[in-house]
């Protein structure tokens, strides 16, 4: 997923909590994702996570703690739990967390919100 300046502008002005999902545990453990998230989103409210060993209900409650979810690469467990918890398919991208689940943020929406 390519993070553009439009995404950074949208997120830096509006979001309080961002979940960055990474398939590489090493990137989370050595704080690489945390610093990458701070760079991408100009925010220190970025949480990086690689492991999602939890039930579908616990997963749903965990996701609801965030305003946005970022999937820079495909994550098999996150995708499977999203299907179970929200009955939705996810791919790489930026998703807004809503009462109904995860809504993919489209490039056009980002452009409109960043003006």
PDB file of N, CA, C and O in Angstrom, residues 29-104:
ATOM      1  N   UNK A  29       8.195  -5.995  17.122  1.00  0.00           N
ATOM      2  CA  UNK A  29       9.042  -6.146  18.310  1.00  0.00           C
ATOM      3  C   UNK A  29      10.175  -5.128  18.387  1.00  0.00           C
ATOM      4  O   UNK A  29      10.556  -4.702  19.473  1.00  0.00           O
ATOM      5  N   UNK A  30      10.720  -4.741  17.247  1.00  0.00           N
ATOM      6  CA  UNK A  30      11.838  -3.791  17.290  1.00  0.00           C
ATOM      7  C   UNK A  30      11.378  -2.340  17.081  1.00  0.00           C
ATOM      8  O   UNK A  30      12.197  -1.459  16.837  1.00  0.00           O
ATOM      9  N   UNK A  31      10.086  -2.097  17.179  1.00  0.00           N
ATOM     10  CA  UNK A  31       9.482  -0.759  17.073  1.00  0.00           C
ATOM     11  C   UNK A  31       9.608  -0.133  15.692  1.00  0.00           C
ATOM     12  O   UNK A  31       9.322   1.045  15.515  1.00  0.00           O
ATOM     13  N   UNK A  32       9.990  -0.888  14.689  1.00  0.00           N
ATOM     14  CA  UNK A  32      10.071  -0.363  13.329  1.00  0.00           C
ATOM     15  C   UNK A  32       8.708   0.175  12.887  1.00  0.00           C
ATOM     16  O   UNK A  32       8.601   1.284  12.352  1.00  0.00           O
ATOM     17  N   UNK A  33       7.648  -0.621  13.115  1.00  0.00           N
ATOM     18  CA  UNK A  33       6.307  -0.204  12.694  1.00  0.00           C
ATOM     19  C   UNK A  33       5.831   1.033  13.447  1.00  0.00           C
ATOM     20  O   UNK A  33       5.150   1.882  12.885  1.00  0.00           O
ATOM     21  N   UNK A  34       6.177   1.121  14.712  1.00  0.00           N
ATOM     22  CA  UNK A  34       5.776   2.293  15.490  1.00  0.00           C
ATOM     23  C   UNK A  34       6.365   3.566  14.878  1.00  0.00           C
ATOM     24  O   UNK A  34       5.656   4.554  14.661  1.00  0.00           O
ATOM     25  N   UNK A  35       7.646   3.534  14.553  1.00  0.00           N
ATOM     26  CA  UNK A  35       8.288   4.706  13.962  1.00  0.00           C
ATOM     27  C   UNK A  35       7.792   4.955  12.543  1.00  0.00           C
ATOM     28  O   UNK A  35       7.627   6.102  12.132  1.00  0.00           O
ATOM     29  N   UNK A  36       7.548   3.883  11.805  1.00  0.00           N
ATOM     30  CA  UNK A  36       7.001   4.021  10.462  1.00  0.00           C
ATOM     31  C   UNK A  36       5.611   4.669  10.529  1.00  0.00           C
ATOM     32  O   UNK A  36       5.297   5.567   9.763  1.00  0.00           O
ATOM     33  N   UNK A  37       4.802   4.216  11.468  1.00  0.00           N
ATOM     34  CA  UNK A  37       3.468   4.793  11.656  1.00  0.00           C
ATOM     35  C   UNK A  37       3.520   6.257  12.045  1.00  0.00           C
ATOM     36  O   UNK A  37       2.738   7.071  11.557  1.00  0.00           O
ATOM     37  N   UNK A  38       4.456   6.595  12.912  1.00  0.00           N
ATOM     38  CA  UNK A  38       4.620   8.009  13.295  1.00  0.00           C
ATOM     39  C   UNK A  38       5.020   8.840  12.082  1.00  0.00           C
ATOM     40  O   UNK A  38       4.560   9.962  11.910  1.00  0.00           O
ATOM     41  N   UNK A  39       5.877   8.306  11.233  1.00  0.00           N
ATOM     42  CA  UNK A  39       6.315   9.018  10.034  1.00  0.00           C
ATOM     43  C   UNK A  39       5.160   9.167   9.046  1.00  0.00           C
ATOM     44  O   UNK A  39       4.920  10.249   8.515  1.00  0.00           O
ATOM     45  N   UNK A  40       4.452   8.066   8.777  1.00  0.00           N
ATOM     46  CA  UNK A  40       3.351   8.081   7.812  1.00  0.00           C
ATOM     47  C   UNK A  40       2.230   9.018   8.242  1.00  0.00           C
ATOM     48  O   UNK A  40       1.670   9.744   7.449  1.00  0.00           O
ATOM     49  N   UNK A  41       1.860   8.944   9.523  1.00  0.00           N
ATOM     50  CA  UNK A  41       0.638   9.604   9.983  1.00  0.00           C
ATOM     51  C   UNK A  41       0.873  10.798  10.887  1.00  0.00           C
ATOM     52  O   UNK A  41      -0.084  11.383  11.388  1.00  0.00           O
ATOM     53  N   UNK A  42       2.118  11.164  11.111  1.00  0.00           N
ATOM     54  CA  UNK A  42       2.448  12.300  11.973  1.00  0.00           C
ATOM     55  C   UNK A  42       1.709  12.202  13.310  1.00  0.00           C
ATOM     56  O   UNK A  42       1.127  13.173  13.792  1.00  0.00           O
ATOM     57  N   UNK A  43       1.722  11.018  13.887  1.00  0.00           N
ATOM     58  CA  UNK A  43       0.975  10.787  15.123  1.00  0.00           C
ATOM     59  C   UNK A  43       1.729   9.802  16.002  1.00  0.00           C
ATOM     60  O   UNK A  43       2.334   8.861  15.504  1.00  0.00           O
ATOM     61  N   UNK A  44       1.656  10.017  17.294  1.00  0.00           N
ATOM     62  CA  UNK A  44       2.229   9.032  18.211  1.00  0.00           C
ATOM     63  C   UNK A  44       1.143   8.115  18.761  1.00  0.00           C
ATOM     64  O   UNK A  44       1.351   7.394  19.717  1.00  0.00           O
ATOM     65  N   UNK A  45      -0.025   8.147  18.141  1.00  0.00           N
ATOM     66  CA  UNK A  45      -1.141   7.282  18.544  1.00  0.00           C
ATOM     67  C   UNK A  45      -1.278   6.084  17.610  1.00  0.00           C
ATOM     68  O   UNK A  45      -2.369   5.693  17.236  1.00  0.00           O
ATOM     69  N   UNK A  46      -0.133   5.527  17.236  1.00  0.00           N
ATOM     70  CA  UNK A  46      -0.081   4.373  16.346  1.00  0.00           C
ATOM     71  C   UNK A  46       0.296   3.142  17.159  1.00  0.00           C
ATOM     72  O   UNK A  46       1.282   3.162  17.892  1.00  0.00           O
ATOM     73  N   UNK A  47      -0.494   2.094  17.026  1.00  0.00           N
ATOM     74  CA  UNK A  47      -0.190   0.813  17.656  1.00  0.00           C
ATOM     75  C   UNK A  47       0.070  -0.194  16.554  1.00  0.00           C
ATOM     76  O   UNK A  47      -0.753  -0.344  15.649  1.00  0.00           O
ATOM     77  N   UNK A  48       1.183  -0.875  16.618  1.00  0.00           N
ATOM     78  CA  UNK A  48       1.509  -1.916  15.645  1.00  0.00           C
ATOM     79  C   UNK A  48       1.299  -3.277  16.286  1.00  0.00           C
ATOM     80  O   UNK A  48       1.613  -3.477  17.463  1.00  0.00           O
ATOM     81  N   UNK A  49       0.759  -4.197  15.503  1.00  0.00           N
ATOM     82  CA  UNK A  49       0.519  -5.537  16.028  1.00  0.00           C
ATOM     83  C   UNK A  49       0.641  -6.550  14.894  1.00  0.00           C
ATOM     84  O   UNK A  49       0.200  -6.300  13.779  1.00  0.00           O
ATOM     85  N   UNK A  50       1.224  -7.704  15.215  1.00  0.00           N
ATOM     86  CA  UNK A  50       1.372  -8.776  14.234  1.00  0.00           C
ATOM     87  C   UNK A  50       0.546 -10.004  14.611  1.00  0.00           C
ATOM     88  O   UNK A  50       0.048 -10.709  13.746  1.00  0.00           O
ATOM     89  N   UNK A  51       0.412 -10.278  15.904  1.00  0.00           N
ATOM     90  CA  UNK A  51      -0.274 -11.495  16.363  1.00  0.00           C
ATOM     91  C   UNK A  51      -1.700 -11.176  16.799  1.00  0.00           C
ATOM     92  O   UNK A  51      -1.934 -10.229  17.547  1.00  0.00           O
ATOM     93  N   UNK A  52      -2.629 -11.984  16.312  1.00  0.00           N
ATOM     94  CA  UNK A  52      -4.035 -11.827  16.683  1.00  0.00           C
ATOM     95  C   UNK A  52      -4.580 -13.189  17.109  1.00  0.00           C
ATOM     96  O   UNK A  52      -5.451 -13.763  16.465  1.00  0.00           O
ATOM     97  N   UNK A  53      -4.037 -13.708  18.202  1.00  0.00           N
ATOM     98  CA  UNK A  53      -4.465 -14.995  18.737  1.00  0.00           C
ATOM     99  C   UNK A  53      -5.591 -14.753  19.721  1.00  0.00           C
ATOM    100  O   UNK A  53      -5.369 -14.646  20.934  1.00  0.00           O
ATOM    101  N   UNK A  54      -6.814 -14.635  19.198  1.00  0.00           N
ATOM    102  CA  UNK A  54      -7.965 -14.321  20.034  1.00  0.00           C
ATOM    103  C   UNK A  54      -9.232 -14.800  19.351  1.00  0.00           C
ATOM    104  O   UNK A  54      -9.219 -15.126  18.163  1.00  0.00           O
ATOM    105  N   UNK A  55     -10.301 -14.814  20.108  1.00  0.00           N
ATOM    106  CA  UNK A  55     -11.594 -15.209  19.550  1.00  0.00           C
ATOM    107  C   UNK A  55     -12.126 -14.091  18.655  1.00  0.00           C
ATOM    108  O   UNK A  55     -11.657 -12.951  18.711  1.00  0.00           O
ATOM    109  N   UNK A  56     -13.129 -14.397  17.854  1.00  0.00           N
ATOM    110  CA  UNK A  56     -13.732 -13.395  16.972  1.00  0.00           C
ATOM    111  C   UNK A  56     -14.343 -12.251  17.779  1.00  0.00           C
ATOM    112  O   UNK A  56     -14.238 -11.086  17.397  1.00  0.00           O
ATOM    113  N   UNK A  57     -14.980 -12.560  18.918  1.00  0.00           N
ATOM    114  CA  UNK A  57     -15.570 -11.510  19.763  1.00  0.00           C
ATOM    115  C   UNK A  57     -14.496 -10.614  20.369  1.00  0.00           C
ATOM    116  O   UNK A  57     -14.642  -9.387  20.387  1.00  0.00           O
ATOM    117  N   UNK A  58     -13.422 -11.219  20.872  1.00  0.00           N
ATOM    118  CA  UNK A  58     -12.324 -10.421  21.425  1.00  0.00           C
ATOM    119  C   UNK A  58     -11.671  -9.566  20.340  1.00  0.00           C
ATOM    120  O   UNK A  58     -11.318  -8.417  20.575  1.00  0.00           O
ATOM    121  N   UNK A  59     -11.544 -10.127  19.144  1.00  0.00           N
ATOM    122  CA  UNK A  59     -10.976  -9.399  18.017  1.00  0.00           C
ATOM    123  C   UNK A  59     -11.836  -8.180  17.681  1.00  0.00           C
ATOM    124  O   UNK A  59     -11.329  -7.079  17.506  1.00  0.00           O
ATOM    125  N   UNK A  60     -13.131  -8.380  17.628  1.00  0.00           N
ATOM    126  CA  UNK A  60     -14.049  -7.288  17.309  1.00  0.00           C
ATOM    127  C   UNK A  60     -13.926  -6.167  18.341  1.00  0.00           C
ATOM    128  O   UNK A  60     -13.816  -4.990  17.990  1.00  0.00           O
ATOM    129  N   UNK A  61     -13.910  -6.522  19.603  1.00  0.00           N
ATOM    130  CA  UNK A  61     -13.747  -5.519  20.667  1.00  0.00           C
ATOM    131  C   UNK A  61     -12.398  -4.816  20.578  1.00  0.00           C
ATOM    132  O   UNK A  61     -12.307  -3.616  20.840  1.00  0.00           O
ATOM    133  N   UNK A  62     -11.369  -5.548  20.205  1.00  0.00           N
ATOM    134  CA  UNK A  62     -10.038  -4.955  20.067  1.00  0.00           C
ATOM    135  C   UNK A  62     -10.021  -3.930  18.933  1.00  0.00           C
ATOM    136  O   UNK A  62      -9.519  -2.821  19.087  1.00  0.00           O
ATOM    137  N   UNK A  63     -10.568  -4.293  17.796  1.00  0.00           N
ATOM    138  CA  UNK A  63     -10.586  -3.391  16.635  1.00  0.00           C
ATOM    139  C   UNK A  63     -11.388  -2.131  16.939  1.00  0.00           C
ATOM    140  O   UNK A  63     -11.006  -1.036  16.516  1.00  0.00           O
ATOM    141  N   UNK A  64     -12.467  -2.265  17.685  1.00  0.00           N
ATOM    142  CA  UNK A  64     -13.311  -1.101  18.004  1.00  0.00           C
ATOM    143  C   UNK A  64     -12.595  -0.064  18.883  1.00  0.00           C
ATOM    144  O   UNK A  64     -13.090   1.038  19.049  1.00  0.00           O
ATOM    145  N   UNK A  65     -11.436  -0.368  19.395  1.00  0.00           N
ATOM    146  CA  UNK A  65     -10.661   0.612  20.170  1.00  0.00           C
ATOM    147  C   UNK A  65      -9.982   1.651  19.279  1.00  0.00           C
ATOM    148  O   UNK A  65      -9.461   2.641  19.770  1.00  0.00           O
ATOM    149  N   UNK A  66      -9.962   1.400  17.979  1.00  0.00           N
ATOM    150  CA  UNK A  66      -9.227   2.251  17.039  1.00  0.00           C
ATOM    151  C   UNK A  66     -10.172   3.003  16.112  1.00  0.00           C
ATOM    152  O   UNK A  66     -11.304   2.600  15.885  1.00  0.00           O
ATOM    153  N   UNK A  67      -9.654   4.099  15.553  1.00  0.00           N
ATOM    154  CA  UNK A  67     -10.404   4.876  14.567  1.00  0.00           C
ATOM    155  C   UNK A  67     -10.142   4.368  13.154  1.00  0.00           C
ATOM    156  O   UNK A  67     -11.029   4.387  12.310  1.00  0.00           O
ATOM    157  N   UNK A  68      -8.895   3.947  12.922  1.00  0.00           N
ATOM    158  CA  UNK A  68      -8.495   3.461  11.607  1.00  0.00           C
ATOM    159  C   UNK A  68      -7.606   2.238  11.749  1.00  0.00           C
ATOM    160  O   UNK A  68      -6.898   2.094  12.746  1.00  0.00           O
ATOM    161  N   UNK A  69      -7.655   1.370  10.728  1.00  0.00           N
ATOM    162  CA  UNK A  69      -6.780   0.202  10.641  1.00  0.00           C
ATOM    163  C   UNK A  69      -6.040   0.301   9.314  1.00  0.00           C
ATOM    164  O   UNK A  69      -6.640   0.578   8.274  1.00  0.00           O
ATOM    165  N   UNK A  70      -4.730   0.086   9.362  1.00  0.00           N
ATOM    166  CA  UNK A  70      -3.893   0.123   8.168  1.00  0.00           C
ATOM    167  C   UNK A  70      -3.313  -1.265   7.950  1.00  0.00           C
ATOM    168  O   UNK A  70      -2.714  -1.844   8.860  1.00  0.00           O
ATOM    169  N   UNK A  71      -3.494  -1.782   6.741  1.00  0.00           N
ATOM    170  CA  UNK A  71      -2.899  -3.056   6.347  1.00  0.00           C
ATOM    171  C   UNK A  71      -1.962  -2.805   5.175  1.00  0.00           C
ATOM    172  O   UNK A  71      -2.386  -2.807   4.024  1.00  0.00           O
ATOM    173  N   UNK A  72      -0.679  -2.550   5.445  1.00  0.00           N
ATOM    174  CA  UNK A  72       0.256  -2.304   4.349  1.00  0.00           C
ATOM    175  C   UNK A  72       0.565  -3.566   3.539  1.00  0.00           C
ATOM    176  O   UNK A  72       0.906  -3.482   2.367  1.00  0.00           O
ATOM    177  N   UNK A  73       0.433  -4.726   4.184  1.00  0.00           N
ATOM    178  CA  UNK A  73       0.631  -6.015   3.507  1.00  0.00           C
ATOM    179  C   UNK A  73      -0.483  -6.959   3.950  1.00  0.00           C
ATOM    180  O   UNK A  73      -1.114  -6.755   4.985  1.00  0.00           O
ATOM    181  N   UNK A  74      -0.706  -8.001   3.170  1.00  0.00           N
ATOM    182  CA  UNK A  74      -1.739  -8.971   3.516  1.00  0.00           C
ATOM    183  C   UNK A  74      -1.370  -9.682   4.820  1.00  0.00           C
ATOM    184  O   UNK A  74      -0.217 -10.045   5.032  1.00  0.00           O
ATOM    185  N   UNK A  75      -2.371  -9.851   5.681  1.00  0.00           N
ATOM    186  CA  UNK A  75      -2.173 -10.541   6.953  1.00  0.00           C
ATOM    187  C   UNK A  75      -3.244 -11.615   7.062  1.00  0.00           C
ATOM    188  O   UNK A  75      -4.431 -11.306   7.208  1.00  0.00           O
ATOM    189  N   UNK A  76      -2.833 -12.859   7.000  1.00  0.00           N
ATOM    190  CA  UNK A  76      -3.766 -13.978   6.927  1.00  0.00           C
ATOM    191  C   UNK A  76      -4.686 -14.067   8.145  1.00  0.00           C
ATOM    192  O   UNK A  76      -5.892 -14.207   8.012  1.00  0.00           O
ATOM    193  N   UNK A  77      -4.143 -13.989   9.351  1.00  0.00           N
ATOM    194  CA  UNK A  77      -4.954 -14.118  10.561  1.00  0.00           C
ATOM    195  C   UNK A  77      -5.906 -12.946  10.716  1.00  0.00           C
ATOM    196  O   UNK A  77      -7.087 -13.130  11.041  1.00  0.00           O
ATOM    197  N   UNK A  78      -5.435 -11.731  10.482  1.00  0.00           N
ATOM    198  CA  UNK A  78      -6.295 -10.557  10.575  1.00  0.00           C
ATOM    199  C   UNK A  78      -7.441 -10.670   9.577  1.00  0.00           C
ATOM    200  O   UNK A  78      -8.597 -10.383   9.907  1.00  0.00           O
ATOM    201  N   UNK A  79      -7.143 -11.103   8.363  1.00  0.00           N
ATOM    202  CA  UNK A  79      -8.174 -11.257   7.336  1.00  0.00           C
ATOM    203  C   UNK A  79      -9.213 -12.301   7.736  1.00  0.00           C
ATOM    204  O   UNK A  79     -10.420 -12.080   7.574  1.00  0.00           O
ATOM    205  N   UNK A  80      -8.758 -13.420   8.272  1.00  0.00           N
ATOM    206  CA  UNK A  80      -9.683 -14.481   8.687  1.00  0.00           C
ATOM    207  C   UNK A  80     -10.570 -14.034   9.846  1.00  0.00           C
ATOM    208  O   UNK A  80     -11.781 -14.288   9.855  1.00  0.00           O
ATOM    209  N   UNK A  81      -9.981 -13.345  10.815  1.00  0.00           N
ATOM    210  CA  UNK A  81     -10.775 -12.857  11.951  1.00  0.00           C
ATOM    211  C   UNK A  81     -11.754 -11.757  11.527  1.00  0.00           C
ATOM    212  O   UNK A  81     -12.862 -11.674  12.066  1.00  0.00           O
ATOM    213  N   UNK A  82     -11.362 -10.934  10.584  1.00  0.00           N
ATOM    214  CA  UNK A  82     -12.277  -9.905  10.078  1.00  0.00           C
ATOM    215  C   UNK A  82     -13.472 -10.560   9.410  1.00  0.00           C
ATOM    216  O   UNK A  82     -14.613 -10.124   9.581  1.00  0.00           O
ATOM    217  N   UNK A  83     -13.229 -11.612   8.665  1.00  0.00           N
ATOM    218  CA  UNK A  83     -14.315 -12.364   8.020  1.00  0.00           C
ATOM    219  C   UNK A  83     -15.250 -12.949   9.069  1.00  0.00           C
ATOM    220  O   UNK A  83     -16.476 -12.873   8.932  1.00  0.00           O
ATOM    221  N   UNK A  84     -14.706 -13.515  10.152  1.00  0.00           N
ATOM    222  CA  UNK A  84     -15.529 -14.101  11.212  1.00  0.00           C
ATOM    223  C   UNK A  84     -16.279 -13.040  12.013  1.00  0.00           C
ATOM    224  O   UNK A  84     -17.472 -13.179  12.274  1.00  0.00           O
ATOM    225  N   UNK A  85     -15.586 -11.999  12.415  1.00  0.00           N
ATOM    226  CA  UNK A  85     -16.161 -11.006  13.320  1.00  0.00           C
ATOM    227  C   UNK A  85     -17.100 -10.023  12.618  1.00  0.00           C
ATOM    228  O   UNK A  85     -18.122  -9.639  13.179  1.00  0.00           O
ATOM    229  N   UNK A  86     -16.731  -9.608  11.406  1.00  0.00           N
ATOM    230  CA  UNK A  86     -17.495  -8.563  10.716  1.00  0.00           C
ATOM    231  C   UNK A  86     -18.152  -9.044   9.424  1.00  0.00           C
ATOM    232  O   UNK A  86     -18.825  -8.267   8.756  1.00  0.00           O
ATOM    233  N   UNK A  87     -17.920 -10.300   9.042  1.00  0.00           N
ATOM    234  CA  UNK A  87     -18.423 -10.849   7.789  1.00  0.00           C
ATOM    235  C   UNK A  87     -17.977  -9.988   6.593  1.00  0.00           C
ATOM    236  O   UNK A  87     -18.744  -9.702   5.678  1.00  0.00           O
ATOM    237  N   UNK A  88     -16.716  -9.571   6.625  1.00  0.00           N
ATOM    238  CA  UNK A  88     -16.149  -8.725   5.574  1.00  0.00           C
ATOM    239  C   UNK A  88     -14.809  -9.276   5.119  1.00  0.00           C
ATOM    240  O   UNK A  88     -14.079  -9.867   5.909  1.00  0.00           O
ATOM    241  N   UNK A  89     -14.483  -9.031   3.852  1.00  0.00           N
ATOM    242  CA  UNK A  89     -13.162  -9.363   3.323  1.00  0.00           C
ATOM    243  C   UNK A  89     -12.328  -8.096   3.327  1.00  0.00           C
ATOM    244  O   UNK A  89     -12.833  -7.018   3.006  1.00  0.00           O
ATOM    245  N   UNK A  90     -11.071  -8.233   3.718  1.00  0.00           N
ATOM    246  CA  UNK A  90     -10.159  -7.088   3.683  1.00  0.00           C
ATOM    247  C   UNK A  90      -8.929  -7.445   2.867  1.00  0.00           C
ATOM    248  O   UNK A  90      -8.524  -8.595   2.790  1.00  0.00           O
ATOM    249  N   UNK A  91      -8.380  -6.419   2.253  1.00  0.00           N
ATOM    250  CA  UNK A  91      -7.121  -6.532   1.517  1.00  0.00           C
ATOM    251  C   UNK A  91      -6.221  -5.424   2.048  1.00  0.00           C
ATOM    252  O   UNK A  91      -6.558  -4.763   3.040  1.00  0.00           O
ATOM    253  N   UNK A  92      -5.117  -5.195   1.404  1.00  0.00           N
ATOM    254  CA  UNK A  92      -4.263  -4.099   1.846  1.00  0.00           C
ATOM    255  C   UNK A  92      -5.006  -2.778   1.667  1.00  0.00           C
ATOM    256  O   UNK A  92      -5.844  -2.637   0.781  1.00  0.00           O
ATOM    257  N   UNK A  93      -4.711  -1.847   2.560  1.00  0.00           N
ATOM    258  CA  UNK A  93      -5.347  -0.544   2.448  1.00  0.00           C
ATOM    259  C   UNK A  93      -5.572   0.115   3.791  1.00  0.00           C
ATOM    260  O   UNK A  93      -5.127  -0.360   4.835  1.00  0.00           O
ATOM    261  N   UNK A  94      -6.296   1.213   3.735  1.00  0.00           N
ATOM    262  CA  UNK A  94      -6.662   1.995   4.916  1.00  0.00           C
ATOM    263  C   UNK A  94      -8.148   1.805   5.154  1.00  0.00           C
ATOM    264  O   UNK A  94      -8.950   1.983   4.229  1.00  0.00           O
ATOM    265  N   UNK A  95      -8.530   1.444   6.379  1.00  0.00           N
ATOM    266  CA  UNK A  95      -9.921   1.188   6.732  1.00  0.00           C
ATOM    267  C   UNK A  95     -10.336   2.062   7.903  1.00  0.00           C
ATOM    268  O   UNK A  95      -9.603   2.171   8.883  1.00  0.00           O
ATOM    269  N   UNK A  96     -11.517   2.642   7.794  1.00  0.00           N
ATOM    270  CA  UNK A  96     -12.086   3.372   8.921  1.00  0.00           C
ATOM    271  C   UNK A  96     -12.917   2.389   9.728  1.00  0.00           C
ATOM    272  O   UNK A  96     -13.681   1.595   9.181  1.00  0.00           O
ATOM    273  N   UNK A  97     -12.770   2.444  11.044  1.00  0.00           N
ATOM    274  CA  UNK A  97     -13.554   1.590  11.928  1.00  0.00           C
ATOM    275  C   UNK A  97     -14.873   2.307  12.189  1.00  0.00           C
ATOM    276  O   UNK A  97     -14.898   3.432  12.676  1.00  0.00           O
ATOM    277  N   UNK A  98     -15.978   1.627  11.849  1.00  0.00           N
ATOM    278  CA  UNK A  98     -17.312   2.189  12.051  1.00  0.00           C
ATOM    279  C   UNK A  98     -18.123   1.227  12.914  1.00  0.00           C
ATOM    280  O   UNK A  98     -17.684   0.107  13.191  1.00  0.00           O
ATOM    281  N   UNK A  99     -19.309   1.644  13.301  1.00  0.00           N
ATOM    282  CA  UNK A  99     -20.178   0.776  14.107  1.00  0.00           C
ATOM    283  C   UNK A  99     -20.516  -0.511  13.356  1.00  0.00           C
ATOM    284  O   UNK A  99     -20.723  -1.553  13.972  1.00  0.00           O
ATOM    285  N   UNK A 100     -20.537  -0.445  12.039  1.00  0.00           N
ATOM    286  CA  UNK A 100     -20.859  -1.615  11.233  1.00  0.00           C
ATOM    287  C   UNK A 100     -19.667  -2.469  10.851  1.00  0.00           C
ATOM    288  O   UNK A 100     -19.828  -3.520  10.247  1.00  0.00           O
ATOM    289  N   UNK A 101     -18.472  -2.039  11.173  1.00  0.00           N
ATOM    290  CA  UNK A 101     -17.276  -2.809  10.829  1.00  0.00           C
ATOM    291  C   UNK A 101     -16.186  -1.935  10.244  1.00  0.00           C
ATOM    292  O   UNK A 101     -16.000  -0.794  10.663  1.00  0.00           O
ATOM    293  N   UNK A 102     -15.498  -2.472   9.258  1.00  0.00           N
ATOM    294  CA  UNK A 102     -14.394  -1.755   8.624  1.00  0.00           C
ATOM    295  C   UNK A 102     -14.821  -1.276   7.239  1.00  0.00           C
ATOM    296  O   UNK A 102     -15.303  -2.067   6.438  1.00  0.00           O
ATOM    297  N   UNK A 103     -14.639   0.010   6.979  1.00  0.00           N
ATOM    298  CA  UNK A 103     -14.952   0.577   5.672  1.00  0.00           C
ATOM    299  C   UNK A 103     -13.662   1.042   5.021  1.00  0.00           C
ATOM    300  O   UNK A 103     -12.939   1.857   5.607  1.00  0.00           O
ATOM    301  N   UNK A 104     -13.400   0.532   3.828  1.00  0.00           N
ATOM    302  CA  UNK A 104     -12.180   0.933   3.125  1.00  0.00           C
ATOM    303  C   UNK A 104     -12.286   2.395   2.724  1.00  0.00           C
ATOM    304  O   UNK A 104     -13.295   2.847   2.205  1.00  0.00           O
TER     305      UNK A 104
END
